[in-house]
Structures are given as C-alpha cells and as structure tokens.
Amino acid sequence: MIDFGKYTWTIISAYGGASMLIIILLIMTILKSRKVNKELLVVEQKKSIDAQDD
Amino acid sequence: MNPLLYILSYEIKASTAGRSLFLSTSFFIIVVLTANISMNQFGIRADKNSVSILWIALAMSALLSINMIFQNDYDDGTLDWFMLSPISLETIVILKAVAHWVTTCLPMMLLTPIVCVSMGINFNSSLWILLVMMIGTPAISFISTIGSALTLGERANHLLLPIFILPTFLPILVFGIKISMLVTNSVYDSMAFLIMLAISLFCIAITPFITAIIIKVHYT
Amino acid sequence: MTLTGHSLACKRGENLIFSEINFSVIPGSICFVKGPNGSGKSTLLRLLAGLLGTAEGLLTLDEIDITNDREIRAEKFLYLGHQNVLKQHLTVREQISFWQGITKKCYDFETDPMNVQPILNKKLHQCSEGQGRRVALARLTIEMKKFWLLDEPTASLDTANIQLFKSILEDHCSNGGSAVIATHDNIGIKPSSDIHLSLDKSSLQRNNPFI
Amino acid sequence: MHKNSRSLWEFANPKRFVSIANKLIPWLTICTVLSMSVGIFWGVFFTPNDYRQGAAVKIIYIHVPSAFLAINIYIMMLIASVIWLIRRHHVSLLAAKAAAPIGLTMTLVAILTGAIWGKPIWGTYWAWDPRMTSFAILLMFYIGYISIWSAMEYNEKVGDLSALLCIIGSIFALLSRYAVIFWNQGLHQGASMSLDKEENISNVFYLPLLVCLLGFVSLFFTLLLIRTRTEIRIKRTTSLLRMN
C-alpha cells in the first residue's frame, strides 16, 4: 500500500517516531488539564458552599 | 589596607580553611588519572590528543565547588551582611569569582604540566596549554557564580546545578579543547587565541551583573 | 536621630505579611518587636535593615526619607539576624580581626565586653551555639553603628551572658544609640516603646489576579 | 488597567485569558487537524520524489516545521520571560513555562527525524555538524529550563529565576553555537525556508510544506493555550486553598 522504494522504512519510522513523541505530549497535556480542572471545580464548589454558610 | 582586599583575603582564607581546595584539586587528579588508566587498558593510548580530558576534569572539579561560592554565605548570614554593606553586590561577585579562581582553578592549573606528562605531552606544549587555561578558567569561575546564585537555598537539589551550568561552559570548553589540541600538534592559531580571549572577557564582563540580579531576586 | 516608620507594609509575592506599622525610635531608646511566631517579626527587621523591599509606607531618619536609601542605612544600621555571620572553619581571632580590618575599629580586648578571650583560638565549628552567638554579638561593639536591629539576640545564651549583652546594650544606649529588638527572652531592660504585630491574615492576597 | 482599554495586555489578566482560550481552543484544534492532515497527505502522496534524495525528501514535512518550532518556541519563551521580568504579568510567565515541554518535544522530533533522514543520505545518523550541534545545545537548555521548574515549587522567586535562566541560556546558547561554527563549517544544506525560496527548494515541495508548517504552528498554539490554561488553574486552585 505505502511504497517508497528503498526509503519506505525510513519514512515510516520517521513519521512513526515523530507522531509518537507528539502524541505523548498531547496525551500528557490533556490528562493534566482534565485532572487540574476537576480539582479546581471541587475547590470552587467548596468555596461557594462556604460563602453560602456565611 | 583596602576593604576589598580584606574581603578577598578573607574569602580565600575561609574557603581554603574549609578544605575545598584539597578536595577539588584531588578530584581533578583522580578524574584525569582514571580516564588515562582506563583508556590505556582498552588499547587506546591516552596521548596528546586526549587533552580534552584535562578540560572536562577541570570543568567538573570547578562544578564540584560551585555551591560553596554563595551557599555557605547564605547559610551563615554573610550574604546578608554583604547585601547591607556599602560595597556594591557586583563587586562582591567579582571578589567571590576571583577567590574561587584562586582556590580551585589555580591549583589545578599548576598541576597541569605534571599531569600532561602522563599523556605524553612535552613540556613546551604543556606551557602553552597552561596559557590557554589561563585565558579560559577565569571565565569558568565567573560563570560558576551564576549557577551558585541560581540554586541558593535549594538544598535538596544540588543535581540541578550541573544540568544548567555545564552547558554554559561550552563556549570556553570548545575553544579551550580545540586550541590545546592544536598546540600539542604544534599548530599555533593566534586568531583562535584572540577569539577565546574575547569570549572569556565577554563572560567575565556580563556575569557579575547577572549574578547580582539573581541574588537580588532571592531577597525580594 | 529619630527613626520613624510611617504605616509600613511588606509583601512576599502576593501575600501581605503585615501592614500599617507605625513606630518611632528616639536616640538612647530601645524598641521591642512583639508578636506570636509567624507574625513577621524577622521580616520587619529585615525590612528595616533594607534586605526586603517596602511595599507601602515610609521610613524616615530625622525627617529624611531613607526608605530606599542604601548608603545611609549601611552607615547607620547594624543588622544581626538569626545567623551569626561567622565562617565555620575560621578561628574566633581571625573572624574578629577581619571585622577590625574592614571597619578600621578595634575590639576592646581589655574589658572584653562579650567575654570572647577564652575562645579566641577555637574554630567556629568547635564552639557551642552560645559561644558562637557571643562572638556574633561582639561585632556590635566593633562596628559602632547608631541603630542596632537585632533578631533574637539572646537565643541560646545563658543568664550570665544575657547580663553581658544587657550591659553592652545599656552602654550603647547611654552613648545615644538605639535598638530595635525582636525577642522572647526577658533581658531585664524596659523598652521605651513596643511594636505589636498580629497574626491577622484577613488582608492576605488582596491583589491576587488569579482569584 | 482600565476595564475597557483594548490592548494586548488584556490577555495578561488570567481570567480573561482563560475565557479567550476556551473560545479559541476548538477552532485551533480544527485548524490543526485539517492543515496537518492535508499538508502531510499532499506532501507524502502527491509530490514527486527529489531528483537527488528520492522519496527520502518526504521527511521534510515534519523535519522542517518541528525544527522551525523548536527554535521559535525558545525565542517565544525568551520574550515571555522578558515581559514577566519587566511587567510582572503572571500569564506571560506561565506561558513560558507551558511552552518549554512543547519546545523540548519539537527539538526531539527534529533531531529524531533528522537522524533517520541523515542515515540514507549522508550515511550516518549523527554528525557533529554546526546545525545539529546547535540543536543538541538547544536541547540542553530546554532541559535546564524545565528542570528548574520541576525542582522548585511555584512562586514568584522561581519565576524570576527561570526567566533569568532563559535569558542566560539564550546568551550562552548563541555563544556556543558560534564557537562551534568557528571550528567547522558543516555538511547541512542551507535554510529551506528563507525568503528567496527559489534557490533552496522548488515550488512543488514548498506549498505542502507551508501547509504543514501552518499545521505545526497551530498545533503549538493549541497545546500552548491548553497548557497555559492548566497552569493558571493550578495557580488558582492553590491560591483559593491558601485563602482558607
């Protein structure tokens, strides 16, 4: 299917390696973003409950 | 006597009394000898082309004593005292760097001609290497103050220091090693000498200001 | 010379350590800084010494604004914090002769106000905490500055040595000097004024852009 | 700052930044996905082979954009650090912090693809050619910058230190680069993306490369916005917790 003659593996490994690195970065970014967002929501909710109590 | 000279001699006295002098020079010798011995065991002769070992050992031993430059002063309050004294912080940094040079780089340089013998470098060339070191090592001492100031108060993270200080030695190391190698092969490139001198002077000129700014950051 | 603070405030990052500190120290008087742990006593002394920036307020010396004046402070103030400003591997004699050399003044070995004579040849790391503190206090009598800013000066001193400290303090005051001292110990001197710091953190983080 | 003033400094307000970022992120994501897939498909399947390098030239569509980003992200961090030091805008500092891992990844991608490309063309994965050495230097300074953040807890002091480190790093990185260039002029071809493109690279490769570049740049901005938003939220969480 994908055929670039003698360079096939060169190109596949370059693209594969590059996309792996970028996907690792992407996943780490998204996971951290979600985790932090959750924590913030919890803290903010607690804050607003405290404010109502006062 | 001038108060600056007083501080300088006090610094030198304080750091030699702490035996860091002995430690960093012996570290230098140990690194060079270990490298030479292990290279000779594997059939590669440590010859005049291995002169780069000298420079790497020198940079490493300078690194070893970096956190002594400001950390001790920070811990015992001397840095507070310097901050409050009428002498500007930049001057203090210069004195510190000179003291560091005298107590760590100078002894190592004096040992260089002896160590060079183990690599089969003739005496004449080793004097030239000494000259190149003379140009390069003050810059190493000055750059070291930056690292020392950056990690002030971060006791747990002494590993942090080599990570960002070793790369800043690069310009000096690249020139120092290359010129030393040329010199041992009897090639004398005066242009390279001059450029190395320029780089060295440039580093010496900017680092006191940078270090002073970094120290002030710790005090705001 | 009167040192006056007009509604001083200090910030660390976005945190307000204290604010609205007013005081006045006239010549020959002593001012104690009082307050619970963590209320910013050390911070106030460091701010007076010039080691920290003033966020708000003015510090004046005889009506002259010295809030940002480094030279006048260096000339008039002597700050001694928790640390002793001593090098671990030098002897007491070397340490004292360094101060003498740099200030061009002499320590009075005849009367020996801080009783350092017996430990002159000891290295600092061989000295006990209290002996180290004594050497540090000996610097006060060498440098001869008008204002002493002392943070826990009597920490780890025994009663006999507190008496020594009291006598150099009284000497200092009778010569027209003054001192701002943060301490929990009872030195036995009646201060002419107090600065009270409280642990009130309600005004904390009023300028935090993240909230 | 006045509430209605329209200037760049509006972004300096963390809340405002987050709300703008929330609006921008979906669009940027679409832009990234579109231009990257179009650019790479176009480049890989619909361009002819280079007459000298054969099909290996197709690596250019990731190599050049990632190298471009690796250098420019460092410059962006440098500018953000200077803005922080002068105007004390937290968002600027946090953006520099957030950009560093992206820059590191891009440097790694550039080095990796370059090595894979170099093997069939030059016959070696790695040569100490000035441009490759520059990337090695860049890598070291990225690692230094990230390590200072990871080693210390966030506060303004560490912010100042990291900003200064970024400035010092760029001075010494430049010095090292020219020190290396002084001693060896290398085998790397000249810049592929300079203004006089005719000299360096023909049109057939240039257009898809531009699309890829757009894709990488918008990928960078998407990641940067997400990461900066995360950093702001962390800061907000800790500030709220400390208020109790």
XYZ file of C-alpha atoms in Angstrom:
729
model
C 0.000 0.000 0.000
C 2.586 2.507 1.152
C 5.625 2.053 -1.017
C 8.529 4.447 -1.383
C 11.043 2.001 -2.691
C 14.158 1.639 -0.588
C 13.098 4.566 1.610
C 9.820 3.013 2.819
C 11.095 2.132 6.258
C 12.980 5.355 6.613
C 9.843 7.375 6.055
C 7.592 5.162 8.149
C 9.981 5.212 11.108
C 10.436 8.983 10.867
C 6.705 9.636 10.798
C 6.014 6.968 13.390
C 8.628 8.267 15.813
C 7.617 11.869 15.378
C 3.918 11.183 15.810
C 4.634 9.053 18.863
C 6.517 11.860 20.553
C 3.833 14.395 19.705
C 1.035 12.082 20.834
C 2.789 11.501 24.168
C 2.940 15.260 24.663
C -0.695 15.597 23.619
C -1.920 12.902 25.992
C 0.086 14.294 28.896
C -1.264 17.769 28.220
C -4.877 16.622 28.050
C -4.669 14.332 31.086
C -3.111 17.032 33.216
C -5.630 19.581 32.019
C -8.547 17.337 32.976
C -7.078 16.450 36.355
C -6.427 20.071 37.251
C -9.834 21.146 36.033
C -11.504 18.566 38.277
C -9.509 19.701 41.299
C -10.348 23.313 40.651
C -14.063 22.546 40.350
C -14.021 20.757 43.701
C -12.252 23.664 45.384
C -14.542 26.240 43.802
C -17.656 24.328 44.858
C -16.364 24.137 48.394
C -15.696 27.873 48.304
C -19.223 28.729 47.138
C -20.740 26.475 49.839
C -18.600 28.252 52.426
C -19.770 31.588 51.109
C -23.432 30.497 51.425
C -22.854 29.405 55.000
C -21.548 32.824 55.856
C 44.541 48.041 53.533
C 41.697 48.437 51.104
C 38.447 46.826 52.364
C 38.079 44.979 49.053
C 41.436 43.290 49.570
C 40.367 42.451 53.085
C 37.248 40.737 51.812
C 39.224 38.921 49.128
C 41.783 37.555 51.541
C 39.004 36.659 53.964
C 37.202 34.740 51.224
C 40.334 32.890 50.233
C 41.103 32.096 53.838
C 37.561 30.908 54.527
C 37.464 28.599 51.529
C 40.945 27.150 51.976
C 40.241 26.555 55.642
C 37.205 24.529 54.589
C 39.485 22.120 52.689
C 37.518 22.559 49.458
C 40.874 23.401 47.897
C 42.247 19.970 48.632
C 39.051 18.239 47.524
C 38.656 19.872 44.144
C 42.308 19.502 43.167
C 42.363 15.868 44.193
C 39.146 15.337 42.253
C 40.888 16.814 39.226
C 43.824 14.461 39.526
C 41.610 11.452 40.142
C 39.463 12.144 37.063
C 42.493 12.594 34.802
C 44.244 9.502 36.137
C 41.141 7.313 35.982
C 40.483 8.361 32.405
C 44.094 7.745 31.407
C 44.370 4.380 33.074
C 41.076 3.049 31.756
C 41.830 4.254 28.242
C 45.204 2.550 28.220
C 43.633 -0.736 29.305
C 41.436 -0.817 26.228
C 44.221 -0.410 23.757
C 43.593 3.255 23.012
C 46.651 5.115 24.180
C 45.984 8.258 26.166
C 48.171 10.531 24.120
C 48.374 14.185 23.341
C 45.002 14.029 21.573
C 43.313 13.143 24.859
C 43.986 16.629 26.153
C 40.215 17.149 26.279
C 40.169 15.005 29.421
C 42.067 17.787 31.172
C 39.414 20.330 30.338
C 36.492 18.099 31.227
C 38.159 17.251 34.547
C 38.749 20.924 35.159
C 35.128 21.841 34.452
C 33.879 19.009 36.642
C 36.061 19.969 39.586
C 35.029 23.588 39.233
C 31.406 22.386 39.319
C 32.112 20.398 42.448
C 32.978 23.522 44.377
C 30.339 25.807 42.878
C 27.758 25.540 45.601
C 30.379 26.662 48.082
C 30.558 30.080 46.465
C 27.347 31.529 47.836
C 25.566 28.726 49.682
C 27.763 28.924 52.788
C 27.443 32.683 52.871
C 23.709 32.383 52.504
C 23.512 29.890 55.340
C 25.665 31.765 57.823
C 24.306 35.240 57.069
C 27.424 36.645 55.436
C 25.445 37.280 52.276
C 23.004 39.454 54.233
C 25.975 41.341 55.528
C 27.350 41.818 52.003
C 23.934 42.997 50.819
C 23.871 45.651 53.515
C 27.460 46.769 53.146
C 28.163 49.895 51.100
C 30.140 47.801 48.607
C 28.059 47.011 45.558
C 26.928 43.454 45.023
C 28.620 43.298 41.623
C 31.969 43.980 43.288
C 31.300 41.246 45.810
C 30.537 38.833 42.970
C 33.824 39.721 41.285
C 35.710 39.153 44.543
C 33.932 35.839 45.014
C 34.803 34.722 41.499
C 38.432 35.720 41.944
C 38.566 33.836 45.241
C 37.025 30.802 43.557
C 39.583 31.020 40.775
C 42.493 31.284 43.180
C 41.310 28.425 45.372
C 40.110 25.933 42.756
C 41.305 26.748 39.242
C 44.800 27.957 40.077
C 45.937 24.813 41.948
C 44.583 22.649 39.134
C 46.411 24.724 36.552
C 49.650 24.447 38.460
C 49.278 20.670 38.399
C 48.605 20.615 34.669
C 52.241 20.434 33.457
C 52.796 17.428 35.723
C 49.601 15.703 34.627
C 50.463 16.394 30.999
C 53.482 14.116 31.302
C 51.157 11.144 31.756
C 49.664 11.908 28.360
C 52.965 12.206 26.603
C 52.696 15.929 26.055
C 56.058 17.646 26.033
C 56.841 20.410 28.493
C 56.763 23.170 25.923
C 53.243 22.274 24.792
C 52.059 21.933 28.361
C 53.128 25.527 28.991
C 51.006 26.580 26.041
C 48.077 24.599 27.450
C 48.665 26.429 30.698
C 48.370 29.704 28.828
C 45.078 28.617 27.230
C 43.792 27.614 30.647
C 44.899 30.951 31.960
C 42.581 32.543 29.409
C 39.694 30.155 29.895
C 39.486 29.363 33.597
C 38.643 32.877 34.875
C 35.537 32.745 32.698
C 34.661 29.356 34.180
C 34.951 30.785 37.675
C 32.794 33.746 36.776
C 30.110 31.633 35.107
C 30.122 29.384 38.149
C 28.868 32.254 40.271
C 25.686 32.314 38.168
C 24.951 28.706 38.987
C 25.768 29.186 42.614
C 23.406 32.127 42.834
C 20.628 30.312 40.979
C 20.436 27.385 43.365
C 20.722 29.409 46.574
C 18.587 27.977 49.320
C 17.597 24.909 47.323
C 19.449 22.449 49.483
C 17.914 19.267 48.134
C 18.655 19.993 44.521
C 22.391 20.064 44.044
C 21.898 17.922 40.975
C 20.145 20.896 39.453
C 23.384 22.807 39.207
C 25.327 20.724 36.669
C 22.225 20.449 34.496
C 22.225 24.097 33.605
C 25.758 25.184 34.384
C 27.738 22.625 32.417
C 26.189 23.705 29.080
C 27.180 27.310 29.769
C 30.823 26.220 29.944
C 30.520 25.060 26.343
C 31.943 28.096 24.519
C 35.034 28.055 26.721
C 35.413 24.292 26.522
C 35.019 24.165 22.740
C 37.759 26.714 22.257
C 39.968 25.511 25.091
C 39.982 21.900 23.942
C 40.444 22.714 20.285
C 43.296 25.161 20.863
C 45.004 22.802 23.313
C 44.808 20.011 20.754
C 46.248 22.216 18.034
C 49.005 23.358 20.368
C 50.062 19.801 21.221
C 50.314 19.201 17.481
C 52.456 22.339 17.161
C 49.844 24.461 15.393
C 49.513 27.959 16.800
C 46.370 29.778 15.693
C 46.633 33.310 17.062
C 43.159 34.168 15.749
C 41.639 31.401 17.857
C 43.565 32.615 20.897
C 42.192 36.097 20.424
C 38.615 34.913 19.948
C 38.846 32.749 23.029
C 40.157 35.730 24.947
C 37.226 37.758 23.652
C 34.677 35.139 24.703
C 36.334 34.839 28.083
C 36.330 38.595 28.631
C 32.732 38.824 27.470
C 31.664 36.214 30.030
C 33.655 37.968 32.733
C 32.084 41.291 31.800
C 28.454 40.192 31.915
C 28.348 37.646 34.719
C 28.783 39.967 37.733
C 25.674 41.871 36.702
C 23.654 38.726 36.023
C 24.721 37.137 39.294
C 23.945 40.298 41.238
C 20.450 40.390 39.729
C 19.894 36.736 40.605
C 20.995 37.294 44.191
C 18.672 40.271 44.490
C 15.827 38.040 43.314
C 16.415 35.886 46.375
C 15.987 38.960 48.532
C 12.655 40.238 47.215
C 18.488 60.888 65.429
C 14.995 59.522 65.412
C 13.999 56.591 63.268
C 10.331 56.673 62.324
C 8.187 54.231 60.400
C 5.024 55.544 58.782
C 2.433 52.850 58.013
C 4.944 50.332 56.728
C 3.767 47.275 54.840
C 5.582 44.255 53.478
C 4.605 41.800 50.793
C 6.020 38.441 49.872
C 4.725 37.555 46.437
C 1.022 38.249 46.681
C 0.983 37.694 50.418
C 0.770 40.666 52.692
C 2.926 39.914 55.731
C 1.960 42.987 57.723
C 0.721 46.487 57.140
C 0.125 49.785 58.948
C 3.184 49.530 61.178
C 3.923 52.828 62.888
C 6.712 53.409 65.351
C 9.353 55.849 66.378
C 12.712 55.171 67.989
C 14.351 58.153 69.676
C 18.095 58.230 70.489
C 19.040 56.204 73.527
C 15.873 54.134 73.492
C 15.042 50.539 72.851
C 12.062 49.257 70.940
C 10.841 45.678 71.257
C 9.040 43.942 68.438
C 6.330 41.740 69.911
C 4.069 39.188 68.341
C 3.398 35.458 68.038
C 5.543 33.184 65.884
C 4.969 33.755 62.191
C 3.622 37.261 62.625
C 6.541 38.749 60.718
C 8.983 39.932 63.373
C 12.025 38.794 61.422
C 10.512 40.183 58.255
C 10.053 43.586 59.868
C 13.671 43.650 60.992
C 14.897 42.598 57.563
C 12.740 45.300 56.041
C 14.175 47.930 58.388
C 17.672 46.721 57.555
C 16.957 47.039 53.852
C 17.115 43.373 52.926
C 13.484 43.411 51.839
C 11.615 45.996 49.841
C 8.945 48.157 51.430
C 5.568 47.631 49.752
C 3.953 50.712 51.287
C 4.852 53.371 53.776
C 7.863 55.459 54.612
C 10.899 55.050 56.781
C 12.439 58.315 57.886
C 15.515 59.300 59.814
C 15.146 62.819 61.217
C 12.526 63.675 58.592
C 14.779 62.416 55.800
C 13.233 59.677 53.697
C 15.531 56.655 53.770
C 13.039 54.063 52.514
C 15.216 53.316 49.514
C 18.480 54.820 50.650
C 21.121 52.181 50.778
C 24.096 54.304 51.781
C 22.606 55.939 54.875
C 21.358 52.570 56.074
C 24.756 50.980 55.554
C 26.294 53.766 57.572
C 23.834 53.883 60.467
C 22.274 50.431 60.780
C 23.651 47.162 62.012
C 21.548 44.112 61.389
C 22.089 40.819 63.184
C 19.656 38.100 62.233
C 19.275 34.501 63.308
C 22.556 33.626 61.664
C 25.812 34.593 63.286
C 27.700 35.792 60.163
C 30.623 33.593 61.096
C 32.700 31.259 58.941
C 32.733 27.711 60.249
C 36.391 26.985 59.536
C 37.974 30.182 60.830
C 39.076 30.842 64.366
C 37.380 33.454 66.507
C 40.562 35.526 66.373
C 40.634 35.531 62.570
C 36.967 36.447 62.495
C 37.390 39.373 64.853
C 40.486 40.648 63.110
C 38.558 40.610 59.831
C 35.879 42.863 61.290
C 38.515 45.086 62.784
C 40.270 45.354 59.455
C 37.190 46.124 57.479
C 35.742 48.700 59.873
C 39.116 50.132 60.913
C 37.908 49.918 64.521
C 39.100 47.762 67.375
C 37.511 45.269 69.661
C 38.252 46.220 73.246
C 40.157 43.160 74.426
C 40.937 44.875 77.769
C 37.389 44.980 79.046
C 36.261 42.198 76.690
C 32.539 43.027 76.856
C 31.336 39.737 75.332
C 33.926 37.528 77.057
C 35.478 36.080 73.888
C 39.008 35.921 75.322
C 38.817 32.239 76.405
C 37.673 31.005 72.987
C 39.899 33.150 70.750
C 41.811 30.230 69.285
C 38.845 27.957 68.777
C 37.421 27.401 65.344
C 33.786 28.330 64.998
C 32.579 24.802 64.333
C 34.192 23.768 67.614
C 32.274 26.445 69.504
C 28.900 25.851 71.092
C 25.810 27.725 69.927
C 26.029 30.152 72.791
C 29.736 30.835 72.231
C 29.056 31.499 68.564
C 26.306 33.932 69.468
C 28.698 35.723 71.830
C 31.213 36.216 69.028
C 28.427 37.495 66.793
C 27.382 39.986 69.447
C 30.989 41.084 69.846
C 30.646 42.526 66.334
C 28.107 45.019 67.692
C 30.782 46.613 69.834
C 33.263 46.721 66.955
C 31.122 48.267 64.264
C 29.716 51.073 66.446
C 26.591 51.826 64.415
C 23.805 54.094 65.678
C 20.940 51.660 65.207
C 21.029 48.019 66.122
C 18.453 45.746 64.516
C 18.638 42.518 66.448
C 16.644 39.370 65.805
C 16.568 37.107 68.874
C 19.973 38.343 70.057
C 19.884 36.279 73.234
C 18.925 32.976 71.605
C 20.962 30.158 73.212
C 22.710 32.498 75.661
C 22.737 31.598 79.355
C 21.795 34.056 82.109
C 25.352 35.220 82.726
C 25.832 36.044 79.064
C 22.442 37.726 78.838
C 23.778 40.027 81.541
C 26.832 40.753 79.365
C 24.549 41.537 76.452
C 22.426 43.753 78.674
C 25.473 45.737 79.722
C 26.655 46.354 76.129
C 23.097 47.346 75.247
C 22.981 49.815 78.116
C 26.385 51.189 77.105
C 25.128 51.579 73.568
C 22.026 53.465 74.721
C 23.923 55.742 77.068
C 26.102 56.716 74.077
C 22.997 57.836 72.219
C 22.472 54.670 70.224
C 19.177 52.887 69.886
C 17.993 49.393 69.125
C 15.041 47.549 67.658
C 14.938 44.065 69.134
C 12.737 41.069 68.452
C 12.939 38.701 71.393
C 11.012 36.308 73.588
C 13.566 36.379 76.399
C 13.400 38.695 79.304
C 16.534 40.793 79.018
C 15.686 42.905 82.007
C 15.558 46.208 80.200
C 12.432 48.234 79.997
C 11.736 49.244 76.405
C 10.618 52.762 75.697
C 8.206 51.571 73.047
C 6.819 48.412 71.519
C 5.814 47.363 68.043
C 2.979 44.876 68.112
C 2.495 42.521 65.227
C -0.564 40.340 64.981
C -1.292 37.152 63.144
C -4.202 38.715 61.277
C -4.217 37.314 57.765
C -7.558 38.716 56.631
C -5.940 41.189 54.293
C -3.972 38.418 52.647
C -3.879 38.149 48.877
C -5.996 41.158 48.171
C -4.285 41.709 44.838
C -4.126 38.144 43.614
C -5.038 38.221 39.914
C -5.973 34.554 39.963
C -8.994 34.948 42.236
C -5.534 48.647 33.708
C -8.728 50.334 32.597
C -11.573 47.952 32.076
C -12.408 48.953 28.522
C -8.920 49.530 27.258
C -8.281 47.453 24.175
C -4.725 46.308 24.127
C -2.593 43.230 24.113
C -2.284 43.423 27.872
C -5.895 42.268 28.231
C -4.503 38.759 27.878
C -2.433 39.424 30.950
C -5.495 39.044 33.123
C -5.635 35.310 33.927
C -9.428 35.084 33.960
C -9.737 36.881 30.691
C -7.028 34.725 29.210
C -8.860 31.556 30.221
C -12.135 32.728 28.721
C -10.459 33.708 25.449
C -8.515 30.452 25.418
C -11.721 28.475 25.932
C -13.191 30.099 22.841
C -10.080 29.698 20.717
C -9.094 26.127 21.513
C -11.828 24.333 19.460
C -11.109 26.443 16.381
C -7.395 25.946 16.696
C -7.884 22.215 17.087
C -9.903 22.087 13.869
C -7.287 24.185 12.103
C -4.506 21.898 13.348
C -6.188 18.662 12.328
C -7.180 19.999 8.924
C -3.921 21.601 7.906
C -1.730 18.851 9.282
C -3.628 16.064 7.560
C -3.940 17.996 4.298
C -0.297 19.061 4.351
C 1.110 15.656 5.182
C -1.133 13.760 2.730
C -0.349 16.235 -0.008
C 3.329 16.103 0.761
C 3.691 12.366 1.147
C 1.439 11.081 -1.608
C 1.076 13.849 -4.177
C 4.548 15.247 -4.630
C 7.249 13.833 -6.865
C 10.496 12.476 -5.485
C 13.525 14.678 -5.272
C 15.954 14.017 -8.094
C 18.859 13.514 -5.715
C 17.340 12.226 -2.500
C 14.480 10.172 -3.897
C 11.495 9.580 -1.642
C 13.505 10.351 1.493
C 12.728 14.013 0.921
C 9.226 13.392 2.267
C 10.588 13.580 5.798
C 10.949 17.303 5.222
C 7.260 17.791 6.075
C 7.879 17.054 9.725
C 11.565 17.818 9.993
C 11.469 21.440 8.891
C 8.322 22.536 10.786
C 9.482 20.901 14.019
C 12.941 22.455 13.721
C 11.311 25.812 12.965
C 9.131 25.480 16.071
C 11.993 24.253 18.278
C 13.933 27.462 17.728
C 10.988 29.821 17.694
C 9.462 28.405 20.850
C 12.688 29.211 22.643
C 12.536 32.752 21.297
C 8.916 32.972 22.402
C 9.905 31.803 25.887
C 12.649 34.389 25.926
C 10.217 37.181 25.024
C 7.651 35.952 27.548
C 10.334 35.847 30.249
C 11.410 39.390 29.496
C 7.775 40.533 29.638
C 7.427 38.840 33.001
C 10.567 40.489 34.344
C 9.508 43.942 33.149
C 5.739 43.984 33.532
C 5.146 41.179 36.037
C 2.299 39.520 34.140
C 1.757 36.055 35.506
C 0.210 34.746 32.297
C 3.362 35.563 30.400
C 5.496 33.605 32.849
C 3.098 30.687 32.859
C 3.029 30.684 29.060
C 6.823 30.403 29.022
C 6.608 27.548 31.497
C 3.903 25.845 29.451
C 5.802 26.242 26.186
C 9.008 24.575 27.373
C 7.870 20.922 27.169
C 6.389 21.593 23.718
C 9.702 23.051 22.621
C 11.556 20.090 24.048
C 9.314 17.666 22.162
C 9.768 19.604 18.946
C 13.540 19.586 19.393
C 13.447 15.841 19.923
C 11.233 15.376 16.856
C 13.595 17.487 14.766
C 16.638 15.566 15.967
C 14.960 12.182 15.525
C 13.639 12.821 12.027
C 16.925 14.434 11.079
C 18.851 11.383 12.235
C 16.570 9.000 10.347
C 16.835 11.180 7.274
C 20.578 11.531 7.577
C 21.285 7.787 7.561
C 20.390 7.072 3.898
C 21.530 10.480 2.589
C 24.774 11.146 4.475
C 25.385 7.586 5.564
C 25.318 8.447 9.253
C 22.683 9.065 11.903
C 24.584 11.810 13.571
C 27.432 14.080 12.589
C 28.719 16.981 14.635
C 27.694 19.447 12.020
C 27.065 23.003 13.349
C 23.331 22.919 12.860
C 22.944 19.567 14.578
C 25.222 20.728 17.356
C 23.012 23.788 17.748
C 20.047 21.527 18.275
C 21.953 19.498 20.829
C 22.744 22.760 22.628
C 19.114 23.853 22.390
C 18.061 20.518 23.864
C 20.368 21.039 26.843
C 18.991 24.481 27.580
C 15.386 23.253 27.300
C 16.219 20.529 29.802
C 17.845 23.089 32.107
C 14.816 25.363 31.935
C 12.339 22.564 32.583
C 14.427 21.167 35.425
C 14.448 24.446 37.323
C 10.654 24.465 37.223
C 10.343 20.856 38.215
C 12.819 21.176 41.052
C 11.200 24.062 42.850
C 7.694 24.908 43.892
C 5.942 27.707 42.048
C 6.418 31.144 43.450
C 7.457 34.493 42.104
C 11.080 33.889 43.040
C 11.288 30.730 40.972
C 9.514 32.610 38.194
C 12.221 35.258 38.221
C 14.964 32.662 38.372
C 13.569 30.687 35.461
C 13.097 33.843 33.402
C 16.694 34.832 34.088
C 17.825 31.313 33.288
C 16.040 31.573 29.949
C 17.877 34.811 29.135
C 21.251 33.491 30.299
C 20.584 30.283 28.386
C 19.990 32.132 25.152
C 23.176 34.175 25.549
C 25.281 31.090 26.145
C 23.458 29.009 23.546
C 24.293 31.643 20.935
C 27.914 31.837 22.105
C 28.261 28.057 21.969
C 26.672 27.957 18.541
C 29.135 30.437 17.102
C 32.023 28.776 18.893
C 31.101 25.562 17.133
C 30.610 27.269 13.781
C 34.045 28.848 14.103
C 35.686 25.439 14.119
C 33.693 23.581 11.497
C 31.537 24.523 8.621
C 29.281 21.547 8.194
C 27.526 19.404 5.634
C 23.994 20.646 6.317
C 22.200 22.302 3.445
C 21.239 25.951 3.847
C 17.940 27.036 5.291
C 14.999 25.578 3.399
C 12.592 28.276 4.405
C 14.340 31.519 3.635
C 12.570 34.232 1.694
C 14.298 33.554 -1.609
C 12.766 30.125 -1.793
C 13.656 29.624 -5.457
C 17.225 28.994 -4.523
C 16.590 26.422 -1.882
C 13.549 24.413 -2.610
C 11.224 24.143 -5.547
C 7.557 25.091 -5.565
C 6.303 21.519 -5.633
C 7.658 20.917 -2.153
C 7.220 24.431 -0.908
C 3.410 24.666 -0.903
C 2.635 21.470 1.033
C 5.493 22.376 3.369
C 3.820 25.696 4.084
C 0.561 23.922 4.903
C 2.425 21.564 7.240
C 4.114 24.491 8.856
C 0.739 26.098 9.452
C -0.428 22.819 10.958
C 2.536 22.617 13.338
C 2.220 26.260 14.363
C -1.454 25.858 15.161
C -0.660 22.624 16.992
C 1.781 24.618 19.068
C -0.767 27.320 19.813
C -3.446 24.780 20.727
C -1.114 22.990 23.113
C 0.200 26.270 24.467
C -3.286 27.554 25.248
C -4.318 24.286 26.893
C -1.137 24.098 28.942
C -1.217 27.739 29.987
C -4.856 27.342 30.980
C -3.859 24.334 33.077
C -1.091 26.314 34.751
C -3.487 29.181 35.519
C -5.965 26.732 37.006
C -3.273 25.183 39.199
C -2.347 28.649 40.406
C -5.974 29.475 41.053
C -6.531 26.246 42.983
C -3.530 26.844 45.224
C -4.497 30.497 45.804
C -8.044 29.505 46.756
C -6.789 26.788 49.076
C -4.355 29.149 50.744
C -7.136 31.637 51.465
C -8.789 29.230 53.901
